[in-house]
CSV table of C-alpha atoms in Angstrom, one decimal:
chain,number,residue,atom,x,y,z
A,1,MET,CA,-33.8,-6.4,-31.5
A,2,ALA,CA,-31.7,-9.6,-31.0
A,3,ASP,CA,-34.2,-11.6,-33.0
A,4,PHE,CA,-34.0,-9.2,-35.9
A,5,VAL,CA,-30.2,-9.3,-35.9
A,6,GLN,CA,-30.2,-13.1,-35.7
A,7,GLY,CA,-32.4,-13.3,-38.8
A,8,LEU,CA,-30.0,-11.3,-40.9
A,9,ASP,CA,-27.4,-13.1,-43.1
A,10,PRO,CA,-23.9,-11.6,-42.7
A,11,GLY,CA,-22.8,-12.9,-46.1
A,12,LYS,CA,-25.5,-11.1,-47.9
A,13,LEU,CA,-25.0,-7.9,-46.0
A,14,VAL,CA,-21.3,-7.9,-46.7
A,15,LEU,CA,-21.9,-8.7,-50.4
A,16,ALA,CA,-24.4,-5.8,-50.6
A,17,GLY,CA,-21.9,-3.5,-49.0
A,18,THR,CA,-19.2,-4.6,-51.4
A,19,VAL,CA,-21.4,-4.1,-54.4
A,20,LEU,CA,-22.6,-0.7,-53.2
A,21,SER,CA,-19.1,0.5,-52.4
A,22,PHE,CA,-17.8,-0.8,-55.8
A,23,ALA,CA,-20.6,1.0,-57.6
A,24,ILE,CA,-19.8,4.4,-56.1
A,25,SER,CA,-16.0,4.0,-56.1
A,26,PRO,CA,-15.5,5.8,-59.5
A,27,PHE,CA,-17.3,8.8,-58.2
A,28,SER,CA,-16.7,11.1,-55.3
A,29,ALA,CA,-17.0,8.6,-52.5
A,30,PRO,CA,-15.1,7.5,-49.4
A,31,PRO,CA,-12.1,5.5,-50.7
A,32,TYR,CA,-11.9,3.2,-47.6
A,33,ASN,CA,-15.3,1.5,-48.0
A,34,LEU,CA,-14.4,-0.9,-50.8
A,35,PRO,CA,-11.3,-2.3,-49.1
A,36,ILE,CA,-13.1,-2.7,-45.8
A,37,PHE,CA,-16.0,-4.6,-47.4
A,38,LEU,CA,-13.6,-6.7,-49.5
A,39,PHE,CA,-11.8,-7.6,-46.2
A,40,GLY,CA,-15.2,-8.4,-44.8
A,41,THR,CA,-16.0,-10.9,-47.5
A,42,LEU,CA,-12.7,-12.6,-46.8
A,43,ALA,CA,-13.3,-12.6,-43.0
A,44,GLN,CA,-16.8,-13.8,-43.4
A,45,GLU,CA,-15.8,-16.8,-45.5
A,46,SER,CA,-13.4,-18.1,-42.8
A,47,ASN,CA,-15.4,-19.8,-40.0
A,48,ASP,CA,-12.6,-20.1,-37.5
A,49,ALA,CA,-10.8,-16.8,-37.8
A,50,VAL,CA,-12.1,-14.8,-34.8
A,51,GLN,CA,-9.3,-12.2,-35.1
A,52,SER,CA,-10.2,-11.2,-38.6
A,53,PHE,CA,-13.9,-11.0,-37.6
A,54,ARG,CA,-12.9,-8.7,-34.7
A,55,VAL,CA,-10.7,-6.5,-37.0
A,56,PHE,CA,-13.4,-6.2,-39.6
A,57,THR,CA,-16.1,-5.3,-37.0
A,58,GLY,CA,-13.9,-2.7,-35.5
A,59,CYS,CA,-13.0,-1.2,-38.9
A,60,LEU,CA,-16.6,-1.2,-40.0
A,61,ALA,CA,-17.8,0.5,-36.7
A,62,THR,CA,-15.0,3.1,-37.0
A,63,SER,CA,-15.9,3.8,-40.7
A,64,ILE,CA,-19.4,4.9,-39.6
A,65,VAL,CA,-17.8,7.9,-37.9
A,66,TYR,CA,-15.5,8.5,-40.8
A,67,ASP,CA,-18.5,8.4,-43.2
A,68,LEU,CA,-20.2,11.2,-41.2
A,69,ILE,CA,-17.1,13.3,-41.4
A,70,TRP,CA,-16.6,12.6,-45.1
A,71,MET,CA,-20.2,13.3,-46.1
A,72,PHE,CA,-20.2,16.7,-44.3
A,73,SER,CA,-16.8,17.8,-45.6
A,74,ASN,CA,-17.1,16.7,-49.3
A,75,HIS,CA,-19.5,17.6,-52.1
A,76,GLN,CA,-21.3,14.8,-54.1
A,77,THR,CA,-23.8,14.6,-56.8
A,78,VAL,CA,-27.3,13.5,-55.9
A,79,LEU,CA,-26.9,9.9,-57.1
A,80,SER,CA,-23.6,9.3,-55.4
A,81,LYS,CA,-24.9,11.0,-52.2
A,82,LEU,CA,-27.9,8.7,-52.2
A,83,LEU,CA,-25.7,5.6,-52.6
A,84,THR,CA,-23.3,6.8,-49.9
A,85,VAL,CA,-26.2,7.3,-47.5
A,86,LEU,CA,-27.5,3.8,-48.4
A,87,LEU,CA,-24.1,2.4,-47.7
A,88,PHE,CA,-23.9,4.4,-44.5
A,89,LEU,CA,-27.2,3.0,-43.3
A,90,LEU,CA,-26.2,-0.6,-44.4
A,91,LYS,CA,-23.2,-0.4,-42.0
A,92,PHE,CA,-25.4,-0.4,-38.9
A,93,PRO,CA,-27.1,-3.8,-39.3
A,94,THR,CA,-23.8,-5.3,-40.7
A,95,THR,CA,-21.9,-4.1,-37.6
A,96,ALA,CA,-24.7,-5.5,-35.4
A,97,VAL,CA,-24.7,-8.9,-37.1
A,98,PHE,CA,-20.9,-9.2,-36.8
A,99,LEU,CA,-21.0,-8.1,-33.2
A,100,PHE,CA,-23.7,-10.7,-32.5
A,101,THR,CA,-21.7,-13.4,-34.3
A,102,LEU,CA,-18.6,-12.6,-32.3
A,103,ARG,CA,-20.6,-12.8,-29.1
A,104,GLN,CA,-21.9,-16.2,-30.2
A,105,ARG,CA,-18.4,-17.4,-30.7
A,106,GLY,CA,-17.4,-16.4,-27.2
A,107,THR,CA,-15.4,-13.4,-27.9
A,108,ARG,CA,-15.2,-10.8,-25.2
A,109,PHE,CA,-15.2,-7.1,-26.2
A,110,THR,CA,-12.2,-5.4,-24.7
A,111,LEU,CA,-10.3,-2.3,-25.9
A,112,GLY,CA,-6.7,-3.3,-26.0
A,113,THR,CA,-5.4,-5.5,-23.2
A,114,ASP,CA,-7.4,-6.7,-20.3
A,115,LEU,CA,-5.9,-4.7,-17.4
A,116,GLY,CA,-8.1,-6.5,-14.8
A,117,GLY,CA,-7.2,-10.0,-15.9
A,118,THR,CA,-4.5,-12.4,-15.0
A,119,THR,CA,-1.7,-10.3,-16.3
A,120,VAL,CA,1.4,-10.4,-14.0
A,121,TRP,CA,3.3,-7.1,-14.2
A,122,SER,CA,7.0,-7.0,-13.7
A,123,MET,CA,9.8,-4.7,-14.6
A,124,PRO,CA,12.2,-5.7,-17.4
A,125,GLY,CA,15.5,-7.2,-16.4
A,126,GLY,CA,14.2,-8.7,-13.2
A,127,TYR,CA,13.9,-5.5,-11.3
A,128,THR,CA,11.0,-6.4,-9.1
A,129,SER,CA,10.4,-5.9,-5.5
A,130,MET,CA,11.6,-9.4,-4.7
A,131,GLY,CA,15.2,-9.5,-3.4
A,132,ARG,CA,16.1,-6.0,-4.7
A,133,GLU,CA,14.9,-2.6,-3.5
A,134,GLY,CA,14.1,-1.3,-7.0
A,135,TYR,CA,16.4,0.6,-9.2
A,136,GLN,CA,19.7,2.1,-8.0
A,137,THR,CA,19.8,5.9,-8.4
A,138,VAL,CA,22.9,7.6,-9.8
A,139,ASP,CA,23.9,9.2,-6.5
A,140,GLU,CA,23.9,5.9,-4.6
A,141,GLU,CA,27.1,3.9,-4.0
A,142,PRO,CA,27.4,0.8,-6.1
A,143,ARG,CA,25.9,-2.2,-4.4
A,144,SER,CA,28.0,-5.2,-3.9
A,145,PRO,CA,26.8,-8.4,-5.5
A,146,PRO,CA,25.3,-11.0,-3.1
A,147,ARG,CA,28.0,-13.3,-1.7
A,148,VAL,CA,27.8,-16.9,-2.9
A,149,ALA,CA,29.4,-19.7,-0.9
A,150,PRO,CA,32.5,-21.0,-2.8
A,151,ALA,CA,31.9,-24.3,-4.5
A,152,ALA,CA,33.8,-27.3,-3.3
A,153,ARG,CA,36.9,-28.1,-5.4
A,154,PRO,CA,36.4,-31.0,-7.6
A,155,SER,CA,38.6,-33.9,-6.8
A,156,THR,CA,41.4,-34.6,-9.2
A,157,ILE,CA,40.8,-38.1,-10.5
A,158,THR,CA,43.1,-39.2,-13.3
A,159,VAL,CA,41.5,-41.2,-15.9
A,160,SER,CA,43.8,-43.1,-18.2
A,161,GLN,CA,43.2,-42.5,-21.9
A,162,PRO,CA,43.1,-45.6,-23.9
A,163,THR,CA,45.7,-45.8,-26.6
A,164,LEU,CA,44.3,-45.7,-30.1
A,165,GLN,CA,45.5,-47.9,-32.8
A,166,PRO,CA,45.7,-46.3,-36.2
A,167,GLY,CA,42.5,-47.1,-38.2
A,168,ALA,CA,40.6,-48.3,-35.1
A,169,TYR,CA,37.2,-47.0,-34.2
A,170,GLN,CA,36.7,-45.0,-31.1
A,171,THR,CA,33.7,-45.6,-28.9
A,172,ALA,CA,32.3,-43.3,-26.3
């Protein structure tokens, strides 16, 4: 299966999807297919944009489910139904090629954030378990702020200010 996916050209698959979705767009067809494939041509042209690859692949995979819902809930003529089914079938190898390309570029497939990763969780405003015992409830007495040792008083050294002549430059 991986050899078959490696042999497919992602540019040609996206172009075929764009042409098919453009051809059926004036008829009763899912309206989201043309924008998705147009975004795919843009994402496919940029070699270093991993985020747009990821977004396009996610949108394309999600649109497969939406296509099923759309085809069962809307009536189409025979020709537009045939082209919609062809576009639906074209989405499977296109999604597989883009998933394979993302994996080749070193992208990990996660949904949302990586909860098991190196994320350090802390409460906003510095309310962590370090130094404080969490939030103060409404019924508790107000806590006194931690006592800080008073700073030593600075010595009073008088510095004589030089007298400035009118028109003279001042140096720091």
